[in-house]
Amino acid sequence: MESTFRGVFLTCTDAEATAAFYREIADLPLTTEGDEEYTYFVVEAGGVQLALHSAEAFADYAFPPVAESNLTHLYFRIPDQAEFLERIKNSGTPLVAVDDVVVTVEDPDGRKVMFGTA
């Protein structure tokens, strides 16, 4: 049996604020899924899902979130670094690092998120 990579689930302190970040900064068209008891945010791309869940509601082991974790890195490809840096400057998003290829910012949960031209 061969497994198929399905997606990445991010647990968040405030999933709604984190969804707003990814909509604004990464231009991800996240939609709201779930019901009255459990809501999360999701986007599908090429059969792979990125989902944002409330850490407290997701699982006992996911709460409280540990912002200091460096085990997961998200990388988004961007066409123009200068244009992206202007977007970041105007958004008030914390800028972590910039090199020739990659701009690293911080999402509302403290995750470092990379946007690069490679």
mmCIF file of C-alpha atoms in Angstrom:
data_model
loop_
_atom_site.group_PDB
_atom_site.id
_atom_site.type_symbol
_atom_site.label_atom_id
_atom_site.label_comp_id
_atom_site.label_asym_id
_atom_site.label_seq_id
_atom_site.Cartn_x
_atom_site.Cartn_y
_atom_site.Cartn_z
ATOM 1 C CA MET A 1 0.000 0.000 0.000
ATOM 2 C CA GLU A 2 1.342 3.424 -0.957
ATOM 3 C CA SER A 3 0.417 6.463 1.082
ATOM 4 C CA THR A 4 -0.494 9.806 -0.463
ATOM 5 C CA PHE A 5 0.552 13.118 1.042
ATOM 6 C CA ARG A 6 -2.708 14.884 1.897
ATOM 7 C CA GLY A 7 -1.927 18.050 3.793
ATOM 8 C CA VAL A 8 -0.510 20.195 6.542
ATOM 9 C CA PHE A 9 -2.506 21.066 9.654
ATOM 10 C CA LEU A 10 -1.397 24.081 11.644
ATOM 11 C CA THR A 11 -2.700 24.489 15.169
ATOM 12 C CA CYS A 12 -3.235 28.090 16.221
ATOM 13 C CA THR A 13 -3.895 30.146 19.319
ATOM 14 C CA ASP A 14 -6.436 32.168 17.306
ATOM 15 C CA ALA A 15 -7.229 30.350 14.055
ATOM 16 C CA GLU A 16 -9.313 33.253 12.760
ATOM 17 C CA ALA A 17 -6.424 35.739 13.142
ATOM 18 C CA THR A 18 -4.005 33.260 11.591
ATOM 19 C CA ALA A 19 -6.393 32.703 8.667
ATOM 20 C CA ALA A 20 -6.558 36.474 8.140
ATOM 21 C CA PHE A 21 -2.727 36.574 8.040
ATOM 22 C CA TYR A 22 -2.504 33.837 5.391
ATOM 23 C CA ARG A 23 -5.277 35.429 3.341
ATOM 24 C CA GLU A 24 -3.581 38.847 3.410
ATOM 25 C CA ILE A 25 0.099 37.951 3.280
ATOM 26 C CA ALA A 26 0.162 34.690 1.285
ATOM 27 C CA ASP A 27 -2.973 35.402 -0.796
ATOM 28 C CA LEU A 28 -4.427 32.029 0.176
ATOM 29 C CA PRO A 29 -8.177 31.748 -0.471
ATOM 30 C CA LEU A 30 -8.938 30.031 2.828
ATOM 31 C CA THR A 31 -12.533 29.007 3.361
ATOM 32 C CA THR A 32 -14.320 28.247 6.613
ATOM 33 C CA GLU A 33 -15.294 24.607 7.157
ATOM 34 C CA GLY A 34 -16.980 22.692 9.945
ATOM 35 C CA ASP A 35 -20.097 23.341 11.975
ATOM 36 C CA GLU A 36 -21.264 25.132 15.112
ATOM 37 C CA GLU A 37 -19.184 22.835 17.322
ATOM 38 C CA TYR A 38 -15.924 22.827 15.355
ATOM 39 C CA THR A 39 -14.763 25.345 12.750
ATOM 40 C CA TYR A 40 -11.471 25.454 10.870
ATOM 41 C CA PHE A 41 -9.996 27.167 7.812
ATOM 42 C CA VAL A 42 -8.803 25.328 4.710
ATOM 43 C CA VAL A 43 -7.392 25.731 1.214
ATOM 44 C CA GLU A 44 -6.749 22.983 -1.353
ATOM 45 C CA ALA A 45 -3.994 23.169 -3.962
ATOM 46 C CA GLY A 46 -3.140 20.270 -6.239
ATOM 47 C CA GLY A 47 -4.726 17.709 -3.942
ATOM 48 C CA VAL A 48 -2.864 19.005 -0.889
ATOM 49 C CA GLN A 49 -4.730 20.719 1.924
ATOM 50 C CA LEU A 50 -3.491 23.427 4.271
ATOM 51 C CA ALA A 51 -5.785 23.618 7.296
ATOM 52 C CA LEU A 52 -5.708 25.975 10.279
ATOM 53 C CA HIS A 53 -7.232 24.630 13.487
ATOM 54 C CA SER A 54 -7.726 25.986 16.978
ATOM 55 C CA ALA A 55 -4.988 24.322 19.065
ATOM 56 C CA GLU A 56 -7.314 23.931 22.048
ATOM 57 C CA ALA A 57 -10.094 22.284 20.028
ATOM 58 C CA PHE A 58 -7.815 20.186 17.785
ATOM 59 C CA ALA A 59 -6.300 17.745 20.305
ATOM 60 C CA ASP A 60 -5.141 17.592 23.922
ATOM 61 C CA TYR A 61 -1.503 17.319 22.817
ATOM 62 C CA ALA A 62 -1.770 20.485 20.659
ATOM 63 C CA PHE A 63 -2.596 22.823 23.526
ATOM 64 C CA PRO A 64 -1.063 25.046 24.628
ATOM 65 C CA PRO A 65 0.755 25.933 21.371
ATOM 66 C CA VAL A 66 4.541 26.255 21.586
ATOM 67 C CA ALA A 67 5.555 29.299 19.539
ATOM 68 C CA GLU A 68 9.251 28.566 20.061
ATOM 69 C CA SER A 69 9.055 25.354 18.012
ATOM 70 C CA ASN A 70 11.191 25.375 14.890
ATOM 71 C CA LEU A 71 10.170 21.971 13.585
ATOM 72 C CA THR A 72 7.814 23.191 10.855
ATOM 73 C CA HIS A 73 8.611 25.697 8.131
ATOM 74 C CA LEU A 74 6.177 26.826 5.460
ATOM 75 C CA TYR A 75 7.562 28.094 2.166
ATOM 76 C CA PHE A 76 5.641 30.069 -0.447
ATOM 77 C CA ARG A 77 6.985 30.994 -3.858
ATOM 78 C CA ILE A 78 6.643 34.669 -4.792
ATOM 79 C CA PRO A 79 7.375 36.272 -8.179
ATOM 80 C CA ASP A 80 8.887 39.545 -6.926
ATOM 81 C CA GLN A 81 10.738 40.024 -3.648
ATOM 82 C CA ALA A 82 10.676 43.854 -3.712
ATOM 83 C CA GLU A 83 6.905 43.895 -4.237
ATOM 84 C CA PHE A 84 6.431 41.375 -1.439
ATOM 85 C CA LEU A 85 8.623 43.403 0.944
ATOM 86 C CA GLU A 86 6.454 46.439 0.234
ATOM 87 C CA ARG A 87 3.361 44.393 1.122
ATOM 88 C CA ILE A 88 4.993 43.302 4.391
ATOM 89 C CA LYS A 89 6.016 46.870 5.234
ATOM 90 C CA ASN A 90 2.448 48.095 4.735
ATOM 91 C CA SER A 91 0.877 45.200 6.671
ATOM 92 C CA GLY A 92 2.769 45.590 9.930
ATOM 93 C CA THR A 93 3.711 41.886 9.815
ATOM 94 C CA PRO A 94 6.887 41.146 11.810
ATOM 95 C CA LEU A 95 9.859 40.779 9.456
ATOM 96 C CA VAL A 96 12.337 38.161 10.705
ATOM 97 C CA ALA A 97 14.999 37.955 7.975
ATOM 98 C CA VAL A 98 15.719 38.826 4.351
ATOM 99 C CA ASP A 99 18.360 37.370 2.044
ATOM 100 C CA ASP A 100 18.840 37.342 -1.748
ATOM 101 C CA VAL A 101 16.032 34.815 -2.231
ATOM 102 C CA VAL A 102 13.892 34.495 0.905
ATOM 103 C CA VAL A 103 11.862 36.846 3.084
ATOM 104 C CA THR A 104 10.965 35.315 6.444
ATOM 105 C CA VAL A 105 8.064 36.739 8.447
ATOM 106 C CA GLU A 106 6.204 35.723 11.584
ATOM 107 C CA ASP A 107 2.561 34.656 11.594
ATOM 108 C CA PRO A 108 0.204 35.449 14.517
ATOM 109 C CA ASP A 109 1.163 32.195 16.266
ATOM 110 C CA GLY A 110 4.892 32.951 16.118
ATOM 111 C CA ARG A 111 5.648 30.539 13.253
ATOM 112 C CA LYS A 112 8.377 31.621 10.886
ATOM 113 C CA VAL A 113 7.015 31.610 7.327
ATOM 114 C CA MET A 114 9.283 31.889 4.300
ATOM 115 C CA PHE A 115 8.420 33.580 1.001
ATOM 116 C CA GLY A 116 11.034 33.155 -1.719
ATOM 117 C CA THR A 117 11.709 33.539 -5.413
ATOM 118 C CA ALA A 118 13.222 30.061 -5.851
#
